[in-house]
mmCIF file of C-alpha atoms in Angstrom:
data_model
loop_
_atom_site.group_PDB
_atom_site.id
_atom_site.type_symbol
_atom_site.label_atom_id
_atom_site.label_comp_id
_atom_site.label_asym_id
_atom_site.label_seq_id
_atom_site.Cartn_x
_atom_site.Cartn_y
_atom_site.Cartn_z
ATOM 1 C CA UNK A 325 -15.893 8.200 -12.055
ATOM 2 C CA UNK A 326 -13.013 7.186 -9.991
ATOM 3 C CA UNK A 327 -11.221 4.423 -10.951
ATOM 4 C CA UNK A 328 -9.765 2.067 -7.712
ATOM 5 C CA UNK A 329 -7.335 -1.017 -8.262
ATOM 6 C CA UNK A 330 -8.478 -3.628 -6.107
ATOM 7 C CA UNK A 331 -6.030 -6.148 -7.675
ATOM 8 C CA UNK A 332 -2.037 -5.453 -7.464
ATOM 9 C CA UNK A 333 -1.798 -7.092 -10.583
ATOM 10 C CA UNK A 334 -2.806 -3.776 -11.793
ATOM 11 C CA UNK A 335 0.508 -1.959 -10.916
ATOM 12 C CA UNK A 336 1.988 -4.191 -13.446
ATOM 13 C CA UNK A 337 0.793 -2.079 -15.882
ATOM 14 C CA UNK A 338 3.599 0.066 -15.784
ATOM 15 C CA UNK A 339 7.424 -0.083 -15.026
ATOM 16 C CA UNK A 340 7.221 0.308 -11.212
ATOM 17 C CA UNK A 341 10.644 -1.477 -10.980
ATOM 18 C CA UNK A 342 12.431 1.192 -13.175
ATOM 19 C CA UNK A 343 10.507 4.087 -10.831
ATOM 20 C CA UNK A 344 11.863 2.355 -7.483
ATOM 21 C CA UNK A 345 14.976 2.821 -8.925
ATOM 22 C CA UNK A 346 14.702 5.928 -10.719
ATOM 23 C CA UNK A 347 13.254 7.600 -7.722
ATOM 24 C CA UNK A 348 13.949 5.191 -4.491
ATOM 25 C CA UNK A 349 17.662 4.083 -4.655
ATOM 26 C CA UNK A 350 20.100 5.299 -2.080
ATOM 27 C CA UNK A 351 23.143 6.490 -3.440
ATOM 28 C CA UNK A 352 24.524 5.463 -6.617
ATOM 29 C CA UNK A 353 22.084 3.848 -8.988
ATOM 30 C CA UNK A 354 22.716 -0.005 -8.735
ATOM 31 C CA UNK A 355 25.404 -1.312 -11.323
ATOM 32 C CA UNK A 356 23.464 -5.129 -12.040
ATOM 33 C CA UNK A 357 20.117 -4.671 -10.833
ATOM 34 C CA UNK A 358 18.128 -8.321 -10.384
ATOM 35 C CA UNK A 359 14.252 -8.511 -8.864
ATOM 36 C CA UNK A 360 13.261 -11.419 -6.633
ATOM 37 C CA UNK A 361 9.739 -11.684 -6.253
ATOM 38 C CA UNK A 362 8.023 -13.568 -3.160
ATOM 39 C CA UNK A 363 10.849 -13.723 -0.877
ATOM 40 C CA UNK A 364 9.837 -14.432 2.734
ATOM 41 C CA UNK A 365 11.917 -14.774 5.750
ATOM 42 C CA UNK A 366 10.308 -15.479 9.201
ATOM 43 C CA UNK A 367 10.193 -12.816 11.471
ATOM 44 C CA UNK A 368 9.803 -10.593 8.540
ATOM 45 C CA UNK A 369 7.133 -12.090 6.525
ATOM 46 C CA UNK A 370 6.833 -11.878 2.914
ATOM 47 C CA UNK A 371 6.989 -9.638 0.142
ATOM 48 C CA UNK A 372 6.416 -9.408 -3.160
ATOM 49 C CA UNK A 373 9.664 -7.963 -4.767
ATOM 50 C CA UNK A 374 13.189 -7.487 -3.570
ATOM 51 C CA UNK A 375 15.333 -5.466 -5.955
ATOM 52 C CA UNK A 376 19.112 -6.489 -5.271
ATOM 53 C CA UNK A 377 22.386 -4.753 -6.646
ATOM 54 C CA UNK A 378 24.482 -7.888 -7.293
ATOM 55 C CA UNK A 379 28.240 -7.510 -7.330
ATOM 56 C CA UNK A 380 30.774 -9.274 -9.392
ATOM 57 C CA UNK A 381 31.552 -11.923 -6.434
ATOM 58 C CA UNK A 382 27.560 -13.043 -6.512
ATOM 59 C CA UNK A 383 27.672 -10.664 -3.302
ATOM 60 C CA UNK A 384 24.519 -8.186 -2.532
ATOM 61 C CA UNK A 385 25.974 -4.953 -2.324
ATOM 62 C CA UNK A 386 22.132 -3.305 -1.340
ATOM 63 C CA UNK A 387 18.490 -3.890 -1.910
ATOM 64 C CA UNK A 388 15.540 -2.458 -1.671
ATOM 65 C CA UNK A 389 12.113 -4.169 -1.096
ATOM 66 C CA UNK A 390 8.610 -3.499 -2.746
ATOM 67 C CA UNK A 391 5.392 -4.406 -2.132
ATOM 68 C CA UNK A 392 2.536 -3.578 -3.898
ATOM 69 C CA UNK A 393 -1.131 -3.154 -1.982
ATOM 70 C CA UNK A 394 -4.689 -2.099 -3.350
ATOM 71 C CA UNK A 395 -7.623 -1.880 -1.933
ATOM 72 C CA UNK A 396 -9.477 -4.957 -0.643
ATOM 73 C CA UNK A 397 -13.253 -5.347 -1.294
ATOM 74 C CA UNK A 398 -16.354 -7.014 0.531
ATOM 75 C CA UNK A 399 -18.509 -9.083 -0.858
ATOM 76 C CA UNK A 400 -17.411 -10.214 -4.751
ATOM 77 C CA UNK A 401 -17.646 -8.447 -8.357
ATOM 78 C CA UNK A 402 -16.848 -11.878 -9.510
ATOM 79 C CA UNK A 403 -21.134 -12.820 -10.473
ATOM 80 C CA UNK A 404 -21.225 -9.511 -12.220
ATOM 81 C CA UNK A 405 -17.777 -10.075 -13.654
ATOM 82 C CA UNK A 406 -18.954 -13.348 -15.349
ATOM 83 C CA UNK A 407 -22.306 -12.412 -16.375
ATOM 84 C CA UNK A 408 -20.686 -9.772 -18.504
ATOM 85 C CA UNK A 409 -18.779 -12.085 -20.283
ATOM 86 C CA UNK A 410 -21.280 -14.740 -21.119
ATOM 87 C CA UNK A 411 -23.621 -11.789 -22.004
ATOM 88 C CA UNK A 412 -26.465 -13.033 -19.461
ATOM 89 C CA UNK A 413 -28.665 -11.183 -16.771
ATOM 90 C CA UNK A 414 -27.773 -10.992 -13.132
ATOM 91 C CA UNK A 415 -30.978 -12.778 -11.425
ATOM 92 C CA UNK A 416 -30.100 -10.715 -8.203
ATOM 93 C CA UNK A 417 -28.446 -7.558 -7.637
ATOM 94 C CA UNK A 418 -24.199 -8.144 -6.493
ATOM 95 C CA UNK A 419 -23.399 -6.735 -2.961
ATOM 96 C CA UNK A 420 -19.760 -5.456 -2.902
ATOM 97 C CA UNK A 421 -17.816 -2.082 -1.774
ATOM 98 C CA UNK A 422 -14.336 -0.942 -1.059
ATOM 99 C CA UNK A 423 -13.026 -2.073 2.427
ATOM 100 C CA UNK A 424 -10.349 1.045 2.552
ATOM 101 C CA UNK A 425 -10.334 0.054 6.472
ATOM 102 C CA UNK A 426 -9.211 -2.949 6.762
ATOM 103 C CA UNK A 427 -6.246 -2.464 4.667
ATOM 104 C CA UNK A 428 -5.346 0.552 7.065
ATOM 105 C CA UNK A 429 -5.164 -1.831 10.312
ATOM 106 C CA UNK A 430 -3.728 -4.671 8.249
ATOM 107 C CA UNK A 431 -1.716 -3.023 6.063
ATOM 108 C CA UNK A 432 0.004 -0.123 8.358
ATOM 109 C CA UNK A 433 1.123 -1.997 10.599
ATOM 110 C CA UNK A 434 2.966 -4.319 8.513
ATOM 111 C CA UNK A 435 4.822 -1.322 6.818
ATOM 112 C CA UNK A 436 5.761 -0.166 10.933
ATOM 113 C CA UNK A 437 7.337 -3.547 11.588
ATOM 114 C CA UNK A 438 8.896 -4.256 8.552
ATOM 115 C CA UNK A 439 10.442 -0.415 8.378
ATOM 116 C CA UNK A 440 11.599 -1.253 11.783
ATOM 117 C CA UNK A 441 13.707 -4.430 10.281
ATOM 118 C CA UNK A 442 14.406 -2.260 7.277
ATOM 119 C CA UNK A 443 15.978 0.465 9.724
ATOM 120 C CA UNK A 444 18.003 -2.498 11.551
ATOM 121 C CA UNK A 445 19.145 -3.601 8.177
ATOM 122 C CA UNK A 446 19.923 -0.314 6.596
ATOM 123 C CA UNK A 447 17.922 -0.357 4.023
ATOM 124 C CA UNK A 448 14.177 0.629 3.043
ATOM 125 C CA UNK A 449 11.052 -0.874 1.655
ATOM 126 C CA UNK A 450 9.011 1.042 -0.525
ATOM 127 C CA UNK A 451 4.783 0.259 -0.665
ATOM 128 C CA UNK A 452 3.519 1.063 -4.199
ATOM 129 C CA UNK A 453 -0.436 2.233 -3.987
ATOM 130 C CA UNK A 454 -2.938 4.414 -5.364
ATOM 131 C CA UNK A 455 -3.682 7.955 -4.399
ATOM 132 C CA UNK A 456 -7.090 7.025 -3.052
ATOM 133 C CA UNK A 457 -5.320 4.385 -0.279
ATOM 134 C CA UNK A 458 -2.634 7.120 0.501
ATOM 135 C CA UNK A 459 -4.888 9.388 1.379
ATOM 136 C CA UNK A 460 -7.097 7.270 3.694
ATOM 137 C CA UNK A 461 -4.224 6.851 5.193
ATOM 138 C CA UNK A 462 -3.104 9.935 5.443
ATOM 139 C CA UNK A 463 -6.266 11.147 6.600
ATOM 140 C CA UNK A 464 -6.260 8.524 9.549
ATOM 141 C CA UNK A 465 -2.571 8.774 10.640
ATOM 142 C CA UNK A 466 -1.182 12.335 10.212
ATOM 143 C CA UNK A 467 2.621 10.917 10.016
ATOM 144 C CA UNK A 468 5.601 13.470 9.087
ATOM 145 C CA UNK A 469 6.262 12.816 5.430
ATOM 146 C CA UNK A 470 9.457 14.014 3.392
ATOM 147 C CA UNK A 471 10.106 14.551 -0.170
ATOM 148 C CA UNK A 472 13.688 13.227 0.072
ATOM 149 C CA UNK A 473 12.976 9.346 0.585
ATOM 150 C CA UNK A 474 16.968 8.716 0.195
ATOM 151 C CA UNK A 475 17.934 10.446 3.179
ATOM 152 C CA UNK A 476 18.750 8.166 5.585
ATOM 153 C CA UNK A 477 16.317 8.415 8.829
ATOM 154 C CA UNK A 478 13.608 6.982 6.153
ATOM 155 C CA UNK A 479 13.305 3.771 5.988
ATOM 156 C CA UNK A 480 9.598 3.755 4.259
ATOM 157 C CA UNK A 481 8.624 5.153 1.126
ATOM 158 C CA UNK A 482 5.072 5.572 -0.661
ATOM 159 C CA UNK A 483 5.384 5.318 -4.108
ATOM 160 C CA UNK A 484 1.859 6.835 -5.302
ATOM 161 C CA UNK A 485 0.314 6.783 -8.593
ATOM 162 C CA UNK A 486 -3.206 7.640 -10.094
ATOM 163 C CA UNK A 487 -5.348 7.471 -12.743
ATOM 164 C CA UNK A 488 -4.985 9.917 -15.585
ATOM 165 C CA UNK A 489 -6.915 9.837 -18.744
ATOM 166 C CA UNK A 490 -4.421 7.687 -21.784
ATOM 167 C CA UNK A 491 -3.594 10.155 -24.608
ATOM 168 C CA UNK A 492 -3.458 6.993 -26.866
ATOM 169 C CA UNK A 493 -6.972 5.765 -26.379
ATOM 170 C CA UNK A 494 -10.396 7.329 -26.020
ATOM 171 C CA UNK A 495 -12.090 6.876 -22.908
ATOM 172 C CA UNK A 496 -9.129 4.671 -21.544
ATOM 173 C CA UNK A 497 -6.966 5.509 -17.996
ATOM 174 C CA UNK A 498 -3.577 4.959 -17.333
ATOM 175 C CA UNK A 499 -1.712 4.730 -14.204
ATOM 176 C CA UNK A 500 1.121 7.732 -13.936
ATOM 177 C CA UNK A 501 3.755 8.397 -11.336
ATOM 178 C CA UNK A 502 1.553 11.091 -8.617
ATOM 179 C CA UNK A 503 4.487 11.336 -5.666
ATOM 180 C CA UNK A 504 7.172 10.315 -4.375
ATOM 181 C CA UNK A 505 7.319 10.332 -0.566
ATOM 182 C CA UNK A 506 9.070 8.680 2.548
ATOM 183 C CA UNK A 507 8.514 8.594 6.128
ATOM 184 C CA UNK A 508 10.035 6.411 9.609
ATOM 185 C CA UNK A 509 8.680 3.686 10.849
ATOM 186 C CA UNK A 510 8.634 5.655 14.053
ATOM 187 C CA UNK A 511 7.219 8.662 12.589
ATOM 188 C CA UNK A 512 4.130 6.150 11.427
ATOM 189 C CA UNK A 513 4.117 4.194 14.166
ATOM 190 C CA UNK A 514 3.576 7.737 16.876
ATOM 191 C CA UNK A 515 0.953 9.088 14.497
ATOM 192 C CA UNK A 516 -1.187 5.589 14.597
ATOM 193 C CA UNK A 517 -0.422 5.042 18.694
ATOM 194 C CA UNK A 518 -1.337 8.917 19.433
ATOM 195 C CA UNK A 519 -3.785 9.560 17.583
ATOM 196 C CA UNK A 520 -6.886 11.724 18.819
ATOM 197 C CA UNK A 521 -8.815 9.618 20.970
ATOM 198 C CA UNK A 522 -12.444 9.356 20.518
ATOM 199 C CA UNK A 523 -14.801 10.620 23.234
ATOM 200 C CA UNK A 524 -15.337 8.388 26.569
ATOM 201 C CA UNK A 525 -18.812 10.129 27.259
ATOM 202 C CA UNK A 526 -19.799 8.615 23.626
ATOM 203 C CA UNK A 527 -18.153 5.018 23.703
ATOM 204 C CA UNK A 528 -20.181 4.964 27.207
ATOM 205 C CA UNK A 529 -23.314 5.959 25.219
ATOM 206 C CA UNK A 530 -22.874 2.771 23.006
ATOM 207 C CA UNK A 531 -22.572 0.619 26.069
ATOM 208 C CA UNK A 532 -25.699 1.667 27.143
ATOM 209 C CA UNK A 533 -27.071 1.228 23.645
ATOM 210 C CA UNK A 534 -26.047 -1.881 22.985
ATOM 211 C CA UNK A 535 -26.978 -2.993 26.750
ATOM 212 C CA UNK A 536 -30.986 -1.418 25.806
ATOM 213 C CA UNK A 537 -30.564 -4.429 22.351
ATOM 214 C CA UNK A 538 -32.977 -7.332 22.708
ATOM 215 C CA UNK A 539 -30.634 -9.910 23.042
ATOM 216 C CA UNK A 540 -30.644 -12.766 20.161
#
């Protein structure tokens, strides 16, 4: 069984701050590291940490920004959820599933216009997900990916963790550090715009299907 967060509350669970900056920080580790969370600015939208290296003078000397995204659902787990807890029988069965594709389109290109403003402000933002949303991605947008995520052409990093069995309790997972890896918002942004197209002859056949429908 495969276990998915579909909360980001879940990455919480372990010390993603110290592995930004353990694994994510440009040059010299930061000297008075402080996290803001929700900071939003228009044009660049919101997100939900910004770690800043603050100077003696109150100045920001750099910062990097972190978001953290899992893996939105249809439907809700919410009847089930409470039924559980009150001990009492669903009287219908709940409808729900993983909705890996709309965080793609949503999420994607967020992380292409914000490592665009990242690039402009020479800095980077790092995304914090599970193995199972990186590799939808990957799967859908074959983008160059390096190892060294402080060099400076990248401006986005994937910080990717999965779930391992916990050595402390029987039966129980833990999320663990998988990779480490970084990419341009250029790089992404070619690999989503030039992808593979699908067939013409096909998308024609659906026309004509969905011309045959009985209309409503």
């Amino acid at each position: 069984m495969k276990y998915i967060c579909v909360c980001p509350k879940r990455f919480h669970a372990v010390d993603f701050i110290d592995d930004v900056i353990r694994h994510c920080w440009p040059g010299k580790p930061p000297t008075n590291p402080r996290v803001a969370s929700e900071v939003k600015l228009k044009g660049f939208g919101t997100v939900d940490f910004v770690i800043a290296d603050i100077a003696q003078g109150g100045e920001i000397s750099n910062f990097l920004s972190v978001e953290l995204q899992a893996v939105d659902i249809t439907g809700s787990v919410m009847p089930a959820y409470t039924a559980l807890r009150e001990a009492k029988k669903l009287k219908r069965r709940p409808t729900f599933g993983l909705n890996l594709a709309n965080v793609y389109k949503r999420y994607v290109t967020q992380l292409i216009r914000k490592g665009y403003t990242c690039h402009r402000w020479k800095t980077k933002i790092v995304a914090v997900m599970q193995d199972v949303l990186f590799d939808y991605i990957c799967e859908f947008a074959e983008f160059m990916r390096s190892p060294d995520v402080k060099a400076r052409p990248v401006n986005i990093i994937f910080m990717v963790y999965r779930y391992d069995d916990d050595p402390t309790q029987v039966g129980a997972q833990q999320l663990v550090l998988s990779k480490v890896e970084g990419t341009s918002h250029a790089n992404l942004q070619q690999a989503v715009l030039y992808k593979e197209p699908p067939s013409r002859e096909d998308f024609c056949n659906q026309i004509v299907s969905a011309l045959d429908r009985p209309s409503r």
